[in-house]
PDB file of C-alpha atoms in Angstrom:
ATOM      1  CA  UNK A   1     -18.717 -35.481   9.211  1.00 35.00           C
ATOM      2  CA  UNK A   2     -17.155 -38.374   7.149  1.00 39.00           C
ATOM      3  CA  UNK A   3     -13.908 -37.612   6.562  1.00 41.00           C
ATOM      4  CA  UNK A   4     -13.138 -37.909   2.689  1.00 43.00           C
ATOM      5  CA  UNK A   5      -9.153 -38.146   1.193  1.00 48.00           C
ATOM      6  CA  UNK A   6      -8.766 -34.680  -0.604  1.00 59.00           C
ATOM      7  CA  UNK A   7      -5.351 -35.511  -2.329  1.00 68.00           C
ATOM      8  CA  UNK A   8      -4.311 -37.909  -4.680  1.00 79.00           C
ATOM      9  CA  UNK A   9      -0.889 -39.432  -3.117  1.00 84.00           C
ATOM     10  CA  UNK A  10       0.402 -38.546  -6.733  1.00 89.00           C
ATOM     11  CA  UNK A  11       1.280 -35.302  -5.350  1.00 87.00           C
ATOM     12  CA  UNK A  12       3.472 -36.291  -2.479  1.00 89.00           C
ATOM     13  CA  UNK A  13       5.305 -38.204  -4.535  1.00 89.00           C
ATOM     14  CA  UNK A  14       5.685 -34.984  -7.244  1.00 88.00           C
ATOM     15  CA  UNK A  15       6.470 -32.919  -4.075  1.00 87.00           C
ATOM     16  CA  UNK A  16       8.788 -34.973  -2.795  1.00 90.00           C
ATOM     17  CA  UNK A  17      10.727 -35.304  -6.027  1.00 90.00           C
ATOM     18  CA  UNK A  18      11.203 -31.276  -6.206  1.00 89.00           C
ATOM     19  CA  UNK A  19       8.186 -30.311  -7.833  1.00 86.00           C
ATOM     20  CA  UNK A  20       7.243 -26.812  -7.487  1.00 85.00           C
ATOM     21  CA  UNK A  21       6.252 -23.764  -8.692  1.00 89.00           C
ATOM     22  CA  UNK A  22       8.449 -20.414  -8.004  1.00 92.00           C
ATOM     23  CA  UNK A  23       6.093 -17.448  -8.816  1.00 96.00           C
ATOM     24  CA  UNK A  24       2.354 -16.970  -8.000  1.00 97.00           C
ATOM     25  CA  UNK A  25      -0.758 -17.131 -10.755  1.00 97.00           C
ATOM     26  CA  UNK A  26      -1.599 -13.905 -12.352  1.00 97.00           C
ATOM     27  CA  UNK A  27      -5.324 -15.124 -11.755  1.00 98.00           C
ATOM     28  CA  UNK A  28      -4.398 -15.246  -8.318  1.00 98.00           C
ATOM     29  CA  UNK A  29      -2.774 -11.670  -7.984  1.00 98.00           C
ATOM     30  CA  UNK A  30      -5.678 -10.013  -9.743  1.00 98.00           C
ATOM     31  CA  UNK A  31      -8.102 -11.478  -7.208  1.00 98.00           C
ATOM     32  CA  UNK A  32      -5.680 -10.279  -4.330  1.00 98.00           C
ATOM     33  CA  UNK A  33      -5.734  -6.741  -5.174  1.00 97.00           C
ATOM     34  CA  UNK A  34      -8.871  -6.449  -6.662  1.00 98.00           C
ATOM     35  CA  UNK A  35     -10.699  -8.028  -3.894  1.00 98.00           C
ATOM     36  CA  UNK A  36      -8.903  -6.944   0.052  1.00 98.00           C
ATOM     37  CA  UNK A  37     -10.816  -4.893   2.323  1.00 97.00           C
ATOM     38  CA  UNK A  38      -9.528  -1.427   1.762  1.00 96.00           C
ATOM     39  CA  UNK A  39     -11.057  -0.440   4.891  1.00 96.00           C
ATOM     40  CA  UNK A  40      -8.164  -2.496   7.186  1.00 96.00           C
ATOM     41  CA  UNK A  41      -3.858  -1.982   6.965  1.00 98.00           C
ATOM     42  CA  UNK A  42      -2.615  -5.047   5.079  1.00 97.00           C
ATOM     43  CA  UNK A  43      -1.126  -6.410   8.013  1.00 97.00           C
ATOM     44  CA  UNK A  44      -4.446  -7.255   9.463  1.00 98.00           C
ATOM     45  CA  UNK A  45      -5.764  -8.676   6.411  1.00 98.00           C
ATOM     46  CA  UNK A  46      -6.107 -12.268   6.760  1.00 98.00           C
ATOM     47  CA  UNK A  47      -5.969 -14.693   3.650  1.00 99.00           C
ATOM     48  CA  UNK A  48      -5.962 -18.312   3.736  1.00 98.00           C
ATOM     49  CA  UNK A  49      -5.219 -20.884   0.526  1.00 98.00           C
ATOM     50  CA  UNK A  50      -6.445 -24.295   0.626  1.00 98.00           C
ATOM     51  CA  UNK A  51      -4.859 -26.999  -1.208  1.00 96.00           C
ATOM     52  CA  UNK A  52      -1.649 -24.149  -1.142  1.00 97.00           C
ATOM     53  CA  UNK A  53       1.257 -27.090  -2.351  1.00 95.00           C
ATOM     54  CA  UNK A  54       4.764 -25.663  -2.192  1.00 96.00           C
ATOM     55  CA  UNK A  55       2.886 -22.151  -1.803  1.00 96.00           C
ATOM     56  CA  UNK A  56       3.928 -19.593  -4.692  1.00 97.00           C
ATOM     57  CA  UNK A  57       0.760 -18.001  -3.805  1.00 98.00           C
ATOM     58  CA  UNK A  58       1.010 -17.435  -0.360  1.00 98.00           C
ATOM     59  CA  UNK A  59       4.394 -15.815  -1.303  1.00 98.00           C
ATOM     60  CA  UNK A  60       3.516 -13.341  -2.771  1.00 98.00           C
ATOM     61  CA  UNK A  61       0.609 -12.421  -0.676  1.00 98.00           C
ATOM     62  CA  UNK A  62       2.888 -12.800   2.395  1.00 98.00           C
ATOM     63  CA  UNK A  63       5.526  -9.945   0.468  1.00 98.00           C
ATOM     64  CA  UNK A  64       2.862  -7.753   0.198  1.00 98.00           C
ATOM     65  CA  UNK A  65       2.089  -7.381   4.022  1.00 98.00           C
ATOM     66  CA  UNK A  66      -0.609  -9.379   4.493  1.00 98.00           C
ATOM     67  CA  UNK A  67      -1.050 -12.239   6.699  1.00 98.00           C
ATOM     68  CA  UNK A  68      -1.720 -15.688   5.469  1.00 98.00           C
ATOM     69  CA  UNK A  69      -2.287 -19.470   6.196  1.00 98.00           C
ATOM     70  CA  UNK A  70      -2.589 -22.273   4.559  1.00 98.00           C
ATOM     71  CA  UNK A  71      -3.534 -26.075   4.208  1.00 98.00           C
ATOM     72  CA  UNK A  72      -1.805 -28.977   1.760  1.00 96.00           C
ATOM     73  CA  UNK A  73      -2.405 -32.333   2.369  1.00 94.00           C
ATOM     74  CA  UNK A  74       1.339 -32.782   0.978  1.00 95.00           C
ATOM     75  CA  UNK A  75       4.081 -32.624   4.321  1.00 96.00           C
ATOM     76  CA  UNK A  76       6.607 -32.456   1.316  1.00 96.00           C
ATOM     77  CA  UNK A  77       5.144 -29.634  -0.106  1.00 96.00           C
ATOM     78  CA  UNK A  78       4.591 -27.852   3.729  1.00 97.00           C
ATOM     79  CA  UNK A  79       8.102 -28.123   4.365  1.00 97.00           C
ATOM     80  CA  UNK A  80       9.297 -26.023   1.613  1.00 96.00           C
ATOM     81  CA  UNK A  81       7.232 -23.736   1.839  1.00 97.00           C
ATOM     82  CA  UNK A  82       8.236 -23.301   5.721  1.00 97.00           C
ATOM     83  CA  UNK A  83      11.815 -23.039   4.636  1.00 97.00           C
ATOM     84  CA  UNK A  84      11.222 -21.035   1.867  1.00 97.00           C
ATOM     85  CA  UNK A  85       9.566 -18.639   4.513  1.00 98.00           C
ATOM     86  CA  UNK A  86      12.507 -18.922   7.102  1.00 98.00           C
ATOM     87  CA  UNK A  87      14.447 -18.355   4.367  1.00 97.00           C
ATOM     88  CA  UNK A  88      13.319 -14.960   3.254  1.00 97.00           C
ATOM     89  CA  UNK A  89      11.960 -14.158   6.620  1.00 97.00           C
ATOM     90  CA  UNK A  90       8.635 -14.406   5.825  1.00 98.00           C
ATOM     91  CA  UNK A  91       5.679 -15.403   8.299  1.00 97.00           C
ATOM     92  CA  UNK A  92       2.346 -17.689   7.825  1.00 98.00           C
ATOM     93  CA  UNK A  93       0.368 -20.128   9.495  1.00 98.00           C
ATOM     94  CA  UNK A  94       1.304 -23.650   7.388  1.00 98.00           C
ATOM     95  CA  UNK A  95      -0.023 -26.809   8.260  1.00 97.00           C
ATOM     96  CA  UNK A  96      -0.105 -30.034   6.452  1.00 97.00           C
ATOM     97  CA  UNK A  97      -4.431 -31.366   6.746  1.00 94.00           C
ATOM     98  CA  UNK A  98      -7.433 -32.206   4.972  1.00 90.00           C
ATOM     99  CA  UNK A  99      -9.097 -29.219   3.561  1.00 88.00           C
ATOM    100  CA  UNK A 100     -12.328 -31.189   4.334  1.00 92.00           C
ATOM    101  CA  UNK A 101     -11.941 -30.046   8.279  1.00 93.00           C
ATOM    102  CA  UNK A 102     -10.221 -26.651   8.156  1.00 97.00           C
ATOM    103  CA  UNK A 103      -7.843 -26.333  11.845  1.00 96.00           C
ATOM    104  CA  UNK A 104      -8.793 -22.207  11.532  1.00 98.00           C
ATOM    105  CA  UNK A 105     -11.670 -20.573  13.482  1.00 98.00           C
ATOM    106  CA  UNK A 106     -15.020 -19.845  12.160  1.00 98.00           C
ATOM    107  CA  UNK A 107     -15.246 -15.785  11.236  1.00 98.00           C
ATOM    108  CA  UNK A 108     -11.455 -15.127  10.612  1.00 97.00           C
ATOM    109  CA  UNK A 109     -10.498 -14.428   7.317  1.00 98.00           C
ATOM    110  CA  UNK A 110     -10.784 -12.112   4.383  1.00 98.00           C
ATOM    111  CA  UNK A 111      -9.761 -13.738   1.433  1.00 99.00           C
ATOM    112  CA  UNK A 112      -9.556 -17.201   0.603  1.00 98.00           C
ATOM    113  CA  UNK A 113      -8.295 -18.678  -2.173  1.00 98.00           C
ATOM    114  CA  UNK A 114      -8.281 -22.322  -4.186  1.00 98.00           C
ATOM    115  CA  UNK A 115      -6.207 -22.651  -7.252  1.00 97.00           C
ATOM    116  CA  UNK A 116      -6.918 -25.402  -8.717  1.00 96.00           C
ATOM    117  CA  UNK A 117      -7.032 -27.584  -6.005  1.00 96.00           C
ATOM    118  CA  UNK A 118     -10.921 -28.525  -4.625  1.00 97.00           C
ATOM    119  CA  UNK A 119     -10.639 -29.785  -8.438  1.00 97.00           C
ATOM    120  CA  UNK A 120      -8.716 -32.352  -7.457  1.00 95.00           C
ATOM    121  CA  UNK A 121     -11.253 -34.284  -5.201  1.00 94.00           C
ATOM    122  CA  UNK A 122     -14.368 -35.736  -5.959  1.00 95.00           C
ATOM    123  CA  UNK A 123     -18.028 -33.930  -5.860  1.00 95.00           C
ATOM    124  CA  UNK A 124     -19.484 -34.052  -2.938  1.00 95.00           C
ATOM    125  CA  UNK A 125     -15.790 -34.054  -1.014  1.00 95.00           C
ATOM    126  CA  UNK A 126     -15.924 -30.284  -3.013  1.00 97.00           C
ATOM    127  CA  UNK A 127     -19.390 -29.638  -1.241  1.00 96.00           C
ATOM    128  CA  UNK A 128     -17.913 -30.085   2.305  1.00 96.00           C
ATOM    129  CA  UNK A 129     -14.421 -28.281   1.142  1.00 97.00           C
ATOM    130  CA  UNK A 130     -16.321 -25.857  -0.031  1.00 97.00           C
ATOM    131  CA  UNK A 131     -18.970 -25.115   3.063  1.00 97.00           C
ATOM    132  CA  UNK A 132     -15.470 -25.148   5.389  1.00 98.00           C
ATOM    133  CA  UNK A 133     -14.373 -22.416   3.490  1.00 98.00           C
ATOM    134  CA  UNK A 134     -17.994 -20.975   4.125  1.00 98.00           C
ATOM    135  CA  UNK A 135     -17.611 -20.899   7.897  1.00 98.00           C
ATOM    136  CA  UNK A 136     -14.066 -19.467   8.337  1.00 98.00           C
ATOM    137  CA  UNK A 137     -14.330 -16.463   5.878  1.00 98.00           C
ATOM    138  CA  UNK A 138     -16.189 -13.365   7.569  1.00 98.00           C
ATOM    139  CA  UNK A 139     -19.198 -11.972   6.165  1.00 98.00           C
ATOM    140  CA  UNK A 140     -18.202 -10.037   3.026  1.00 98.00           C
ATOM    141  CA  UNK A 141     -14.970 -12.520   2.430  1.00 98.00           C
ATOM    142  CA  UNK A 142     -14.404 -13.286  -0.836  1.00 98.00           C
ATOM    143  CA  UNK A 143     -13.702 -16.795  -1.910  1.00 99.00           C
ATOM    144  CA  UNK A 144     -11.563 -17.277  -5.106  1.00 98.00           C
ATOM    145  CA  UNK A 145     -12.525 -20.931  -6.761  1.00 98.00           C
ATOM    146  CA  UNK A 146     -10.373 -22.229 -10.222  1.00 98.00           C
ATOM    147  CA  UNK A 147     -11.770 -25.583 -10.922  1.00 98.00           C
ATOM    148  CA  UNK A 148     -11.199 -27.107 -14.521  1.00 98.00           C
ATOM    149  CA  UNK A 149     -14.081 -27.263 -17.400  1.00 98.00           C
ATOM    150  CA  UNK A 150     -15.823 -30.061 -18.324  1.00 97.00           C
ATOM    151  CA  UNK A 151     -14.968 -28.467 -22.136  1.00 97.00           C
ATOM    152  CA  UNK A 152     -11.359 -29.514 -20.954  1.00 96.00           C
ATOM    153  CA  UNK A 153      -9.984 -32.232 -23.687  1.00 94.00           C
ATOM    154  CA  UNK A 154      -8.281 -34.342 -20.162  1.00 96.00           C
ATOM    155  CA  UNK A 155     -12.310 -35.109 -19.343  1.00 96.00           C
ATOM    156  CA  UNK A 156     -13.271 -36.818 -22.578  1.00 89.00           C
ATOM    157  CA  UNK A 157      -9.659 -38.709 -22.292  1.00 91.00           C
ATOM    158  CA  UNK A 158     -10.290 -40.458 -18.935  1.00 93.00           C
ATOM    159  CA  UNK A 159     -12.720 -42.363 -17.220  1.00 94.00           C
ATOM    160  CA  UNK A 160     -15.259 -41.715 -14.605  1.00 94.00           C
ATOM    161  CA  UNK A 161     -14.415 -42.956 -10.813  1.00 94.00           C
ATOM    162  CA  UNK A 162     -16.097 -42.720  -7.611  1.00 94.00           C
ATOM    163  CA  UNK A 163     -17.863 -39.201  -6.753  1.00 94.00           C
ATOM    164  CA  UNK A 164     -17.239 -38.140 -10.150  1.00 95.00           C
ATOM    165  CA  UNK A 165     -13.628 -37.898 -10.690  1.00 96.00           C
ATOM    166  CA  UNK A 166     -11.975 -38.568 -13.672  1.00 96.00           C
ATOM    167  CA  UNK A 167      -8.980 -40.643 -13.316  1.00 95.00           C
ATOM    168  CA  UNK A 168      -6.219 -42.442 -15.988  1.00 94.00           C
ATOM    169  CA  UNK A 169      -6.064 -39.228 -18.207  1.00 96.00           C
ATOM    170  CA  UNK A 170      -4.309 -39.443 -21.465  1.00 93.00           C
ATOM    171  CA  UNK A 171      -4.858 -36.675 -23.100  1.00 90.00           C
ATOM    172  CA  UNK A 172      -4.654 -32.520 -22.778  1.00 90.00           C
ATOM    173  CA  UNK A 173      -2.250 -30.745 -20.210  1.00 91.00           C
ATOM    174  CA  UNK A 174      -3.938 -32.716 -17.242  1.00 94.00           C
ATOM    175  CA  UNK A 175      -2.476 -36.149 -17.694  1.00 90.00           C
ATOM    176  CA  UNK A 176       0.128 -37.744 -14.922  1.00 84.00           C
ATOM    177  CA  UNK A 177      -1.563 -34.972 -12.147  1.00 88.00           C
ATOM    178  CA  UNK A 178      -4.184 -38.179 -10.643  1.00 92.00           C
ATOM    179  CA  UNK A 179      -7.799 -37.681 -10.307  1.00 95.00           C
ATOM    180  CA  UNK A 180      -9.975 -34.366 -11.488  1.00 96.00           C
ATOM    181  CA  UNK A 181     -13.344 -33.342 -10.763  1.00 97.00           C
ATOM    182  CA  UNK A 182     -14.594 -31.526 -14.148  1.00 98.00           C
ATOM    183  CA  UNK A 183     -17.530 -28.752 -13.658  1.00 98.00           C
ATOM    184  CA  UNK A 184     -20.283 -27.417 -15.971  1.00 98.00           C
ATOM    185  CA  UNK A 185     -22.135 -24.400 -15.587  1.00 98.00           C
ATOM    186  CA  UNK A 186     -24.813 -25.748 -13.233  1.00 97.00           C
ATOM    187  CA  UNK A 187     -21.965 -27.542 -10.983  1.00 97.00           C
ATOM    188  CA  UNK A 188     -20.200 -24.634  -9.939  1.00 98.00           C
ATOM    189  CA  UNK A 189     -23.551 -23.121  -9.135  1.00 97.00           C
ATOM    190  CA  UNK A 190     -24.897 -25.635  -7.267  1.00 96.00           C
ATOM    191  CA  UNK A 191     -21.933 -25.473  -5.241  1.00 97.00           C
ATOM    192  CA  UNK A 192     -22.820 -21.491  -4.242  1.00 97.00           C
ATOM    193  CA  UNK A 193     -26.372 -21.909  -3.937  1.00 94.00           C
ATOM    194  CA  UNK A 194     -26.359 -21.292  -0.089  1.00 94.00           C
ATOM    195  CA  UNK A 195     -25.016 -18.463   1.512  1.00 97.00           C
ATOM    196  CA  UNK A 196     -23.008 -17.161  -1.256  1.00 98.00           C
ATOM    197  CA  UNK A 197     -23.071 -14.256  -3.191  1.00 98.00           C
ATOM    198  CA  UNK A 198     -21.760 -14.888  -7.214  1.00 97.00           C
ATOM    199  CA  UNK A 199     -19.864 -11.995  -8.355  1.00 98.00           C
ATOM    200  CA  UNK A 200     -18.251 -13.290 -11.191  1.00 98.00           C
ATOM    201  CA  UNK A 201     -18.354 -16.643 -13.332  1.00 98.00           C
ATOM    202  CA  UNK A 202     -15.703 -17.059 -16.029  1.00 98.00           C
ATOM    203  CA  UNK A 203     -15.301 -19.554 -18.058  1.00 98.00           C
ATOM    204  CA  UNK A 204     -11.209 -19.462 -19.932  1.00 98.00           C
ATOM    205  CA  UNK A 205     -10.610 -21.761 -23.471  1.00 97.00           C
ATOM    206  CA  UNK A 206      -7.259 -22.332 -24.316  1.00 95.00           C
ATOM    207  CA  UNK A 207      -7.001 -24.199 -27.682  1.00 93.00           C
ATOM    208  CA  UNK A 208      -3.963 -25.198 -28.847  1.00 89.00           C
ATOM    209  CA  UNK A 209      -3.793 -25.314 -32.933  1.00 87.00           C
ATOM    210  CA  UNK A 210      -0.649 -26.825 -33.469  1.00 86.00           C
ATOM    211  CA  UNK A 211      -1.562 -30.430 -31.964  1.00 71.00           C
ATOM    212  CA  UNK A 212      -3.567 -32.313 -34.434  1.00 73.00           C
ATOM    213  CA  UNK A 213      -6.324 -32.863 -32.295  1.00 77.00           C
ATOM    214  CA  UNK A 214      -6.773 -28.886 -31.601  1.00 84.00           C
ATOM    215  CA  UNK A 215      -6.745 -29.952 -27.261  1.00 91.00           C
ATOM    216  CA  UNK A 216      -8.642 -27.885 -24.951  1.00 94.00           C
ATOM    217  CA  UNK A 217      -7.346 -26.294 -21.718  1.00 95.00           C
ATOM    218  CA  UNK A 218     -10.903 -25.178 -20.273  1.00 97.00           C
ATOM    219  CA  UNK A 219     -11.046 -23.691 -16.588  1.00 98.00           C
ATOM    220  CA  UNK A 220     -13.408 -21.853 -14.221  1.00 98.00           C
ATOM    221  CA  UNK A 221     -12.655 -18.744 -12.564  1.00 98.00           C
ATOM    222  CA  UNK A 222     -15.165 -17.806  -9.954  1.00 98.00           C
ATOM    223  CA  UNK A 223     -15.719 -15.086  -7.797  1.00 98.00           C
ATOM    224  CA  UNK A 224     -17.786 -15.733  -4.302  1.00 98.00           C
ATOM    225  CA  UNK A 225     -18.915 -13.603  -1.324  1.00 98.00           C
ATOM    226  CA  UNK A 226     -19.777 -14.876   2.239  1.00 98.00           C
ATOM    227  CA  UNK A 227     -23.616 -13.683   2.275  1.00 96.00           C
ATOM    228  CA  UNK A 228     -25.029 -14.787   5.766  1.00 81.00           C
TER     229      UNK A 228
END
């Protein structure tokens, strides 16, 4: 497999200059305890984020007994989330990689989860991200994907670079975070059209009415089981 770059270097350099975030997603925490296996303790429940940055996510997940990994191209990012775990005596499986060729074993997770990071890569680099998250959920995993809209106001702002990112944004909440990969409808299900199960599709507007220019904050949240 060709190996494709799955982060923009603009996030090393925010990581590096303290960028973080302290407290997890409330999309993300729905999806947790909405979605684990009730049938297993929490401290064999296995949940992997890809893309996890300086891992607010994985934080909370790792409070709540479960076990988790995860993958950031960013080493600054990786090493605070590994002191931030050492810290607080928390445990996880961290590595800085390309999300493109997961380091986990085929079959071994629950949960996995991508917050707005596949986004961040181009389309067909999302296909391969995408069937690696395929092979190392179990059958019945659930796969959480949060791409942004192509209803977002950052799309119409930039201009269209190779695989169909959008780069040099200058509009919308988007601008300064590198290059985006914006999905209609039929994108995301393309994406899930092998293997998957859809279990939910949501589509989230933000507008905000005070800017002159009423800017759109449009996202995907999407729901996936492992099928076959």
């Amino acid at each position: 497999m060709k190996k494709t770059q799955t982060i923009d270097p603009v996030w090393e350099k925010k990581y590096s200059q303290g960028h973080s975030q302290k407290y997890p997603w409330d999309a993300v925490v729905s999806f947790i305890f909405r979605n684990y296996p009730r049938s297993k303790p929490r401290h064999e429940i296995r949940v992997l984020e890809v893309g996890c940055g300086t891992g607010s996510n994985l934080w909370f997940v790792a409070r709540e007994g479960f076990q988790v990994a995860g993958i950031d191209g960013s080493p600054s990012a990786v090493n605070f989330l590994k002191q931030r775990f050492a810290e607080e005596g928390l445990t996880g499986d961290i590595r800085v990689g390309n999300f493109l060729e997961l380091p986990f074993a085929s079959d071994t997770f629950d949960l996995v989860i991508d917050r707005a990071a596949i986004t961040c890569c181009g389309r067909s680099a999302a296909k391969q991200a995408i069937a690696e998250v395929q092979r190392v959920l179990q059958v019945g995993g659930k796969f959480y994907f949060n791409p942004y809209s192509d209803s977002h106001s950052s799309y119409r702002s930039g201009k269209t670079g190779p695989d169909d990112v959008t780069l040099d944004i200058s509009e919308g909440s988007l601008q300064k975070t590198g290059q985006i990969c914006f999905y209609g409808k039929r994108d995301v299900e393309q994406l899930f059209d092998q293997g998957w199960q859809l279990l939910s599709l949501q589509h989230l507007e933000l507008t905000e009415q005070i800017e002159p220019k009423y800017l759109v904050h449009a996202e995907w949240r999407v729901i996936v089981e492992k099928a076959v």
